[in-house]
Amino acid sequence: MTKGTGVLEARRLQIFSAVAEHGSFTAAAEALFMTHSAVSQQMALLERQLGVPLMIRGPRGIELTEAGKLLSERSTGLLGTIAHIEQEMSDLKAQHASVRLGAFPTAGADLIPRVVREYQRRYPETKIVLRSAHASDMTAALRDGSIHLGLVWDYDFDPRSVPADVEWVHLADDPLSVLVPLDHPVAGESEVELRELAGETWVVRSHRPPYDEAFTTLCRLSGFEPRIGFATEDYLSVQGLVAAGIGIGAAPRLALVAQRPDVVAVPIAGPAPRRRIAAVRLLEASHPPAARQMLEVLRVVATTDPEEHA
């Protein structure tokens, strides 16, 4: 075989993409459940096959050459296309239309049930496959074809960045409220400015990066440094601690479907920070009809007041 010619292997491109994304052989090997030496060997074979250096190895990881950057850009779309073809063939083999939707965990309490109900009403013959996933995992799930669409969120004061091959479709805003016990001075107010609560002890829900400091950021934008007493893993726990008088909290509307009767949610006065709900999908993918239908249902349901369906 002549140097620099031949058929590129999809698996080898997958390994290269992982190295390019994670910045090192070690991190790519961990993500792919491979050994470091196996990843290194495959990258050496790929460079030999193409006849050009793709990366420069250094003590802190790898740096892509111009050829490596070009291959990374091209292979991302190619691997996504291959994954979608494989999944579409699987769907045809199963002889039914299906749509695969990934969603952030707190959407499962209210938004996802309403989406599923409306979608099944419109398209009863189409199978819906749901997958709970964090926003940081959505891109990989889209690229490997395990989902057609992902439901994610960010904050308007700190927009989430997405890769070049992913489309971000804004669906709705999810306003934030302050959570206080029944006997709190602002419990009877129609709204409250965040800076009025500067002296309070706060109970916050912990988040993955890049939003692990989101609550502190929004308080700083309001002019104060919050005194955080407790951080917990979910909004139900936040409500429990607030009800017990341990501190006050904050939560988006979608997280308050199961609101405790001994906790009051007071909207933050505008212009207030908001959590934003969006759908993500591959930018240049051939979206099946069921996925396009699901995006339309998401648009409708996300902008509908939940109380209208109570």
Tab-separated table of C-alpha atoms in Angstrom:
chain	number	residue	atom	x	y	z
A	1	MET	CA	0.000	0.000	0.000
A	2	THR	CA	1.341	3.443	-0.923
A	3	LYS	CA	2.168	5.683	1.998
A	4	GLY	CA	-0.627	8.147	2.807
A	5	THR	CA	-3.374	6.166	1.078
A	6	GLY	CA	-5.890	3.612	2.232
A	7	VAL	CA	-9.236	3.455	3.980
A	8	LEU	CA	-9.571	5.259	7.293
A	9	GLU	CA	-10.940	3.019	10.020
A	10	ALA	CA	-13.846	4.432	12.027
A	11	ARG	CA	-12.565	2.946	15.299
A	12	ARG	CA	-9.168	4.559	14.820
A	13	LEU	CA	-10.837	7.895	14.150
A	14	GLN	CA	-12.895	7.471	17.331
A	15	ILE	CA	-9.705	6.995	19.323
A	16	PHE	CA	-8.107	10.024	17.676
A	17	SER	CA	-11.193	12.141	18.424
A	18	ALA	CA	-11.028	11.102	22.085
A	19	VAL	CA	-7.346	12.070	22.259
A	20	ALA	CA	-8.095	15.432	20.612
A	21	GLU	CA	-11.029	16.089	22.975
A	22	HIS	CA	-9.305	15.062	26.213
A	23	GLY	CA	-5.847	16.384	25.373
A	24	SER	CA	-3.857	13.325	26.400
A	25	PHE	CA	-3.453	9.625	25.729
A	26	THR	CA	-4.087	8.824	29.386
A	27	ALA	CA	-7.430	10.655	29.575
A	28	ALA	CA	-8.551	9.235	26.228
A	29	ALA	CA	-7.612	5.726	27.349
A	30	GLU	CA	-9.682	6.113	30.524
A	31	ALA	CA	-12.679	7.420	28.557
A	32	LEU	CA	-12.476	4.555	26.053
A	33	PHE	CA	-11.621	1.838	28.615
A	34	MET	CA	-8.358	1.127	26.807
A	35	THR	CA	-4.747	0.994	27.918
A	36	HIS	CA	-2.413	3.918	27.363
A	37	SER	CA	-0.163	1.787	25.160
A	38	ALA	CA	-3.089	0.680	22.966
A	39	VAL	CA	-4.123	4.289	22.356
A	40	SER	CA	-0.520	5.294	21.600
A	41	GLN	CA	-0.135	2.394	19.167
A	42	GLN	CA	-3.344	3.270	17.300
A	43	MET	CA	-2.291	6.908	16.962
A	44	ALA	CA	1.104	5.893	15.595
A	45	LEU	CA	-0.627	3.650	13.043
A	46	LEU	CA	-2.982	6.473	12.050
A	47	GLU	CA	-0.102	8.901	11.473
A	48	ARG	CA	1.742	6.247	9.461
A	49	GLN	CA	-1.368	5.581	7.396
A	50	LEU	CA	-1.925	9.278	6.616
A	51	GLY	CA	1.757	10.117	6.204
A	52	VAL	CA	1.571	13.319	8.268
A	53	PRO	CA	2.126	14.095	11.968
A	54	LEU	CA	-1.159	14.741	13.754
A	55	MET	CA	0.017	15.697	17.213
A	56	ILE	CA	3.008	16.827	19.196
A	57	ARG	CA	3.593	14.877	22.406
A	58	GLY	CA	4.592	16.862	25.459
A	59	PRO	CA	4.936	16.349	29.234
A	60	ARG	CA	1.483	17.879	29.824
A	61	GLY	CA	-0.355	16.076	27.043
A	62	ILE	CA	-0.634	16.502	23.299
A	63	GLU	CA	-1.019	19.468	20.968
A	64	LEU	CA	-2.621	19.008	17.561
A	65	THR	CA	-0.714	19.963	14.429
A	66	GLU	CA	-2.516	21.740	11.575
A	67	ALA	CA	-3.206	18.339	10.031
A	68	GLY	CA	-4.469	17.092	13.385
A	69	LYS	CA	-6.823	20.057	13.777
A	70	LEU	CA	-8.223	19.479	10.295
A	71	LEU	CA	-8.720	15.777	10.925
A	72	SER	CA	-10.375	16.489	14.282
A	73	GLU	CA	-12.819	18.896	12.659
A	74	ARG	CA	-13.654	16.522	9.812
A	75	SER	CA	-13.827	13.337	11.869
A	76	THR	CA	-16.329	14.782	14.362
A	77	GLY	CA	-18.989	15.154	11.689
A	78	LEU	CA	-18.052	11.883	10.004
A	79	LEU	CA	-18.280	9.832	13.192
A	80	GLY	CA	-21.629	11.416	14.010
A	81	THR	CA	-22.921	10.483	10.560
A	82	ILE	CA	-21.698	6.900	10.904
A	83	ALA	CA	-23.335	6.567	14.325
A	84	HIS	CA	-26.623	7.899	12.983
A	85	ILE	CA	-26.551	5.545	10.002
A	86	GLU	CA	-25.980	2.592	12.309
A	87	GLN	CA	-28.814	3.697	14.587
A	88	GLU	CA	-31.200	4.293	11.661
A	89	MET	CA	-30.464	0.814	10.329
A	90	SER	CA	-31.200	-0.553	13.785
A	91	ASP	CA	-34.506	1.337	13.848
A	92	LEU	CA	-35.468	-0.064	10.460
A	93	LYS	CA	-34.606	-3.559	11.617
A	94	ALA	CA	-36.881	-3.049	14.621
A	95	GLN	CA	-39.646	-2.040	12.167
A	96	HIS	CA	-40.876	0.922	14.168
A	97	ALA	CA	-40.185	4.638	14.305
A	98	SER	CA	-38.516	5.859	17.462
A	99	VAL	CA	-37.118	9.034	18.938
A	100	ARG	CA	-34.390	9.100	21.569
A	101	LEU	CA	-34.424	12.018	23.989
A	102	GLY	CA	-31.823	12.827	26.637
A	103	ALA	CA	-32.838	15.097	29.498
A	104	PHE	CA	-31.332	16.640	32.613
A	105	PRO	CA	-32.530	14.905	35.813
A	106	THR	CA	-34.831	17.595	37.244
A	107	ALA	CA	-36.803	17.728	33.976
A	108	GLY	CA	-38.193	14.308	34.849
A	109	ALA	CA	-40.463	15.626	37.587
A	110	ASP	CA	-42.754	17.667	35.349
A	111	LEU	CA	-41.509	18.731	31.918
A	112	ILE	CA	-40.673	15.277	30.538
A	113	PRO	CA	-43.995	13.687	31.614
A	114	ARG	CA	-45.866	16.512	29.854
A	115	VAL	CA	-43.677	16.156	26.756
A	116	VAL	CA	-44.213	12.388	26.608
A	117	ARG	CA	-47.968	12.742	27.069
A	118	GLU	CA	-48.272	15.333	24.289
A	119	TYR	CA	-45.980	13.442	21.915
A	120	GLN	CA	-47.886	10.185	22.403
A	121	ARG	CA	-51.146	12.018	21.802
A	122	ARG	CA	-49.855	13.311	18.471
A	123	TYR	CA	-47.780	10.333	17.351
A	124	PRO	CA	-49.047	7.205	19.131
A	125	GLU	CA	-47.166	4.790	16.840
A	126	THR	CA	-43.725	6.238	17.585
A	127	LYS	CA	-41.652	4.785	20.398
A	128	ILE	CA	-40.000	7.248	22.820
A	129	VAL	CA	-36.704	6.282	24.422
A	130	LEU	CA	-35.718	8.482	27.389
A	131	ARG	CA	-32.233	8.831	28.808
A	132	SER	CA	-31.296	10.833	31.884
A	133	ALA	CA	-28.030	12.672	31.282
A	134	HIS	CA	-26.171	15.773	32.399
A	135	ALA	CA	-25.487	18.523	29.871
A	136	SER	CA	-21.785	17.696	29.840
A	137	ASP	CA	-22.628	14.202	28.551
A	138	MET	CA	-25.075	15.259	25.823
A	139	THR	CA	-22.570	15.941	23.048
A	140	ALA	CA	-21.059	12.468	23.261
A	141	ALA	CA	-24.553	10.931	23.308
A	142	LEU	CA	-25.547	12.934	20.224
A	143	ARG	CA	-22.396	11.983	18.366
A	144	ASP	CA	-22.673	8.263	19.058
A	145	GLY	CA	-26.349	8.242	18.078
A	146	SER	CA	-27.730	7.144	21.440
A	147	ILE	CA	-29.975	10.231	21.449
A	148	HIS	CA	-31.482	12.406	18.707
A	149	LEU	CA	-32.090	15.392	20.977
A	150	GLY	CA	-30.850	16.519	24.356
A	151	LEU	CA	-32.703	18.705	26.846
A	152	VAL	CA	-30.291	20.973	28.745
A	153	TRP	CA	-30.182	24.191	30.761
A	154	ASP	CA	-27.910	27.103	31.475
A	155	TYR	CA	-28.099	30.517	33.165
A	156	ASP	CA	-28.612	33.759	31.259
A	157	PHE	CA	-25.783	35.368	33.254
A	158	ASP	CA	-23.353	32.570	32.316
A	159	PRO	CA	-24.292	30.985	28.949
A	160	ARG	CA	-23.177	27.409	28.371
A	161	SER	CA	-20.731	26.883	25.500
A	162	VAL	CA	-21.393	24.131	22.957
A	163	PRO	CA	-19.135	22.536	20.319
A	164	ALA	CA	-19.225	23.797	16.743
A	165	ASP	CA	-21.134	20.735	15.522
A	166	VAL	CA	-23.983	21.136	18.048
A	167	GLU	CA	-27.052	23.339	17.553
A	168	TRP	CA	-28.526	25.100	20.602
A	169	VAL	CA	-32.305	25.687	20.358
A	170	HIS	CA	-33.721	27.913	23.092
A	171	LEU	CA	-37.099	26.633	24.318
A	172	ALA	CA	-38.131	28.642	27.373
A	173	ASP	CA	-36.975	30.537	30.434
A	174	ASP	CA	-37.252	28.935	33.867
A	175	PRO	CA	-37.446	31.775	36.431
A	176	LEU	CA	-35.792	31.512	39.833
A	177	SER	CA	-37.492	31.948	43.203
A	178	VAL	CA	-36.217	32.292	46.751
A	179	LEU	CA	-37.338	29.510	49.119
A	180	VAL	CA	-38.201	30.553	52.684
A	181	PRO	CA	-40.033	28.957	55.637
A	182	LEU	CA	-43.612	30.030	56.386
A	183	ASP	CA	-42.592	32.394	59.186
A	184	HIS	CA	-39.935	34.257	57.214
A	185	PRO	CA	-40.495	38.046	56.856
A	186	VAL	CA	-40.664	37.878	53.030
A	187	ALA	CA	-42.959	34.826	52.905
A	188	GLY	CA	-45.982	36.987	52.162
A	189	GLU	CA	-44.314	39.136	49.491
A	190	SER	CA	-45.186	38.843	45.792
A	191	GLU	CA	-41.492	39.173	44.897
A	192	VAL	CA	-38.176	40.007	46.544
A	193	GLU	CA	-34.912	41.558	45.421
A	194	LEU	CA	-32.004	39.233	46.009
A	195	ARG	CA	-29.840	41.907	47.650
A	196	GLU	CA	-32.465	42.324	50.410
A	197	LEU	CA	-31.409	38.856	51.595
A	198	ALA	CA	-27.678	39.559	51.735
A	199	GLY	CA	-27.435	38.754	55.450
A	200	GLU	CA	-29.116	35.343	55.245
A	201	THR	CA	-27.570	31.898	55.474
A	202	TRP	CA	-28.159	29.987	52.251
A	203	VAL	CA	-28.835	26.342	51.435
A	204	VAL	CA	-27.772	25.667	47.841
A	205	ARG	CA	-27.981	22.801	45.404
A	206	SER	CA	-24.553	21.693	44.238
A	207	HIS	CA	-23.918	21.525	40.486
A	208	ARG	CA	-21.283	20.135	38.183
A	209	PRO	CA	-18.832	22.550	36.556
A	210	PRO	CA	-19.205	25.009	34.922
A	211	TYR	CA	-22.057	25.883	37.308
A	212	ASP	CA	-20.549	24.802	40.613
A	213	GLU	CA	-20.221	28.524	41.511
A	214	ALA	CA	-23.413	29.706	39.764
A	215	PHE	CA	-25.293	30.749	42.905
A	216	THR	CA	-22.323	32.711	44.214
A	217	THR	CA	-22.031	34.417	40.825
A	218	LEU	CA	-25.658	35.541	40.722
A	219	CYS	CA	-25.398	36.907	44.296
A	220	ARG	CA	-22.261	38.844	43.372
A	221	LEU	CA	-24.145	40.309	40.400
A	222	SER	CA	-26.701	41.521	42.963
A	223	GLY	CA	-23.969	43.180	44.996
A	224	PHE	CA	-23.170	40.803	47.862
A	225	GLU	CA	-21.179	37.729	48.817
A	226	PRO	CA	-23.526	34.937	49.988
A	227	ARG	CA	-23.008	33.112	53.264
A	228	ILE	CA	-23.509	29.476	52.212
A	229	GLY	CA	-24.283	27.236	55.145
A	230	PHE	CA	-25.102	23.982	53.364
A	231	ALA	CA	-24.822	22.454	49.884
A	232	THR	CA	-26.934	19.461	48.952
A	233	GLU	CA	-27.463	17.204	45.954
A	234	ASP	CA	-31.097	17.925	45.077
A	235	TYR	CA	-33.825	20.537	45.409
A	236	LEU	CA	-36.021	18.364	47.652
A	237	SER	CA	-33.234	18.371	50.227
A	238	VAL	CA	-32.935	22.142	49.856
A	239	GLN	CA	-36.640	22.449	50.653
A	240	GLY	CA	-36.317	20.194	53.688
A	241	LEU	CA	-33.476	22.237	55.157
A	242	VAL	CA	-35.336	25.486	54.464
A	243	ALA	CA	-38.475	24.145	56.162
A	244	ALA	CA	-36.363	23.229	59.203
A	245	GLY	CA	-35.107	26.805	59.475
A	246	ILE	CA	-31.511	25.933	58.633
A	247	GLY	CA	-31.338	28.643	55.976
A	248	ILE	CA	-33.092	29.926	52.880
A	249	GLY	CA	-32.627	28.667	49.341
A	250	ALA	CA	-33.268	29.335	45.670
A	251	ALA	CA	-34.705	27.125	42.965
A	252	PRO	CA	-36.004	27.314	39.378
A	253	ARG	CA	-39.730	26.817	38.748
A	254	LEU	CA	-39.311	23.375	37.148
A	255	ALA	CA	-37.717	22.105	40.365
A	256	LEU	CA	-40.739	23.108	42.472
A	257	VAL	CA	-43.373	20.726	41.113
A	258	ALA	CA	-43.198	18.783	44.380
A	259	GLN	CA	-43.197	21.840	46.627
A	260	ARG	CA	-43.524	21.319	50.358
A	261	PRO	CA	-46.513	23.034	52.048
A	262	ASP	CA	-44.197	24.470	54.723
A	263	VAL	CA	-41.963	26.227	52.178
A	264	VAL	CA	-42.856	29.410	50.280
A	265	ALA	CA	-41.371	30.225	46.864
A	266	VAL	CA	-41.037	33.997	46.383
A	267	PRO	CA	-40.111	35.096	42.833
A	268	ILE	CA	-36.934	37.124	42.505
A	269	ALA	CA	-37.767	40.648	41.354
A	270	GLY	CA	-36.757	41.619	37.836
A	271	PRO	CA	-34.637	42.066	36.001
A	272	ALA	CA	-34.060	38.656	37.576
A	273	PRO	CA	-31.547	35.945	36.655
A	274	ARG	CA	-33.108	33.008	34.838
A	275	ARG	CA	-32.325	29.448	34.071
A	276	ARG	CA	-32.842	28.771	30.371
A	277	ILE	CA	-34.144	25.501	28.920
A	278	ALA	CA	-32.857	24.439	25.516
A	279	ALA	CA	-32.690	21.493	23.144
A	280	VAL	CA	-29.419	20.423	21.536
A	281	ARG	CA	-28.897	18.377	18.396
A	282	LEU	CA	-26.140	17.783	15.876
A	283	LEU	CA	-25.920	20.760	13.558
A	284	GLU	CA	-25.463	19.006	10.216
A	285	ALA	CA	-27.095	15.671	10.958
A	286	SER	CA	-29.943	14.246	8.900
A	287	HIS	CA	-32.659	14.468	11.527
A	288	PRO	CA	-35.348	11.774	11.235
A	289	PRO	CA	-38.994	12.901	11.134
A	290	ALA	CA	-39.622	11.640	14.686
A	291	ALA	CA	-36.810	13.849	16.025
A	292	ARG	CA	-38.137	16.920	14.208
A	293	GLN	CA	-41.593	16.168	15.627
A	294	MET	CA	-40.132	15.856	19.130
A	295	LEU	CA	-38.423	19.251	18.823
A	296	GLU	CA	-41.761	20.844	17.905
A	297	VAL	CA	-43.475	19.193	20.895
A	298	LEU	CA	-40.670	20.410	23.161
A	299	ARG	CA	-41.201	23.968	21.890
A	300	VAL	CA	-44.927	23.822	22.612
A	301	VAL	CA	-44.812	22.119	26.006
A	302	ALA	CA	-41.866	24.127	27.370
A	303	THR	CA	-43.758	27.378	26.793
A	304	THR	CA	-47.037	26.105	28.289
A	305	ASP	CA	-47.893	26.879	31.902
A	306	PRO	CA	-47.773	23.561	33.836
A	307	GLU	CA	-50.904	24.555	35.783
A	308	GLU	CA	-52.901	24.378	32.559
A	309	HIS	CA	-52.283	20.631	32.566
A	310	ALA	CA	-52.760	20.060	36.284
